[in-house]
Amino acid sequence: MRFLIDTGDGFRERVNEQELIKWGESFGIGLEMTLTEAIEALENVGYKVERLEEKENIGE
């Protein structure tokens, strides 16, 4: 599964689940997080997280 992280300042990054969790951990409490916790941590700092559709993942 792929996600798009939008920081709100023009920076956007496509990441997989593991990368998303690493992003979340950097803004969270520093412990291992679930995917849901990571998304919440990023949203709490004003980032938008969007799940990409499968067709976007394969470039169609």
XYZ file of C-alpha atoms in Angstrom:
60
model
C 0.000 0.000 0.000
C 1.293 3.470 -0.889
C 0.505 6.830 0.679
C 1.016 10.458 -0.241
C 2.248 12.770 2.527
C 1.598 16.482 1.947
C 3.400 18.742 4.412
C 1.376 21.796 3.367
C 4.422 23.803 2.309
C 4.755 22.411 -1.192
C 6.582 19.200 -0.250
C 4.829 15.962 -1.169
C 6.267 12.478 -0.808
C 4.969 9.069 -1.880
C 5.822 6.442 0.717
C 5.049 2.840 1.573
C 3.638 1.674 4.918
C 7.030 1.255 6.597
C 8.181 4.718 5.509
C 4.908 6.250 6.691
C 5.382 4.668 10.111
C 8.943 6.065 10.285
C 7.594 9.546 9.473
C 4.952 9.144 12.188
C 7.473 7.953 14.750
C 9.584 11.060 14.138
C 6.614 13.244 15.129
C 5.115 10.914 17.704
C 6.357 9.669 21.025
C 9.306 7.862 19.474
C 8.034 4.360 20.134
C 6.963 1.796 17.576
C 3.666 2.831 16.059
C 0.881 1.205 14.137
C -0.069 2.583 10.741
C -3.110 4.331 12.230
C -1.039 5.928 15.007
C 1.516 7.146 12.472
C -1.193 8.771 10.341
C -2.648 10.450 13.435
C 0.783 11.750 14.489
C 1.355 13.291 11.056
C -2.128 14.819 10.956
C -1.553 16.288 14.427
C 1.360 18.337 13.049
C -0.734 19.543 10.109
C 0.340 17.070 7.437
C -2.199 15.452 5.124
C -1.946 11.732 4.472
C -3.757 10.215 1.529
C -3.948 6.558 0.569
C -3.117 6.134 -3.093
C -5.289 3.973 -5.302
C -3.826 0.773 -6.689
C -3.855 2.089 -10.265
C -1.710 5.051 -9.140
C 0.705 2.608 -7.516
C 1.477 0.879 -10.798
C 1.603 4.074 -12.824
C -1.503 3.654 -14.969
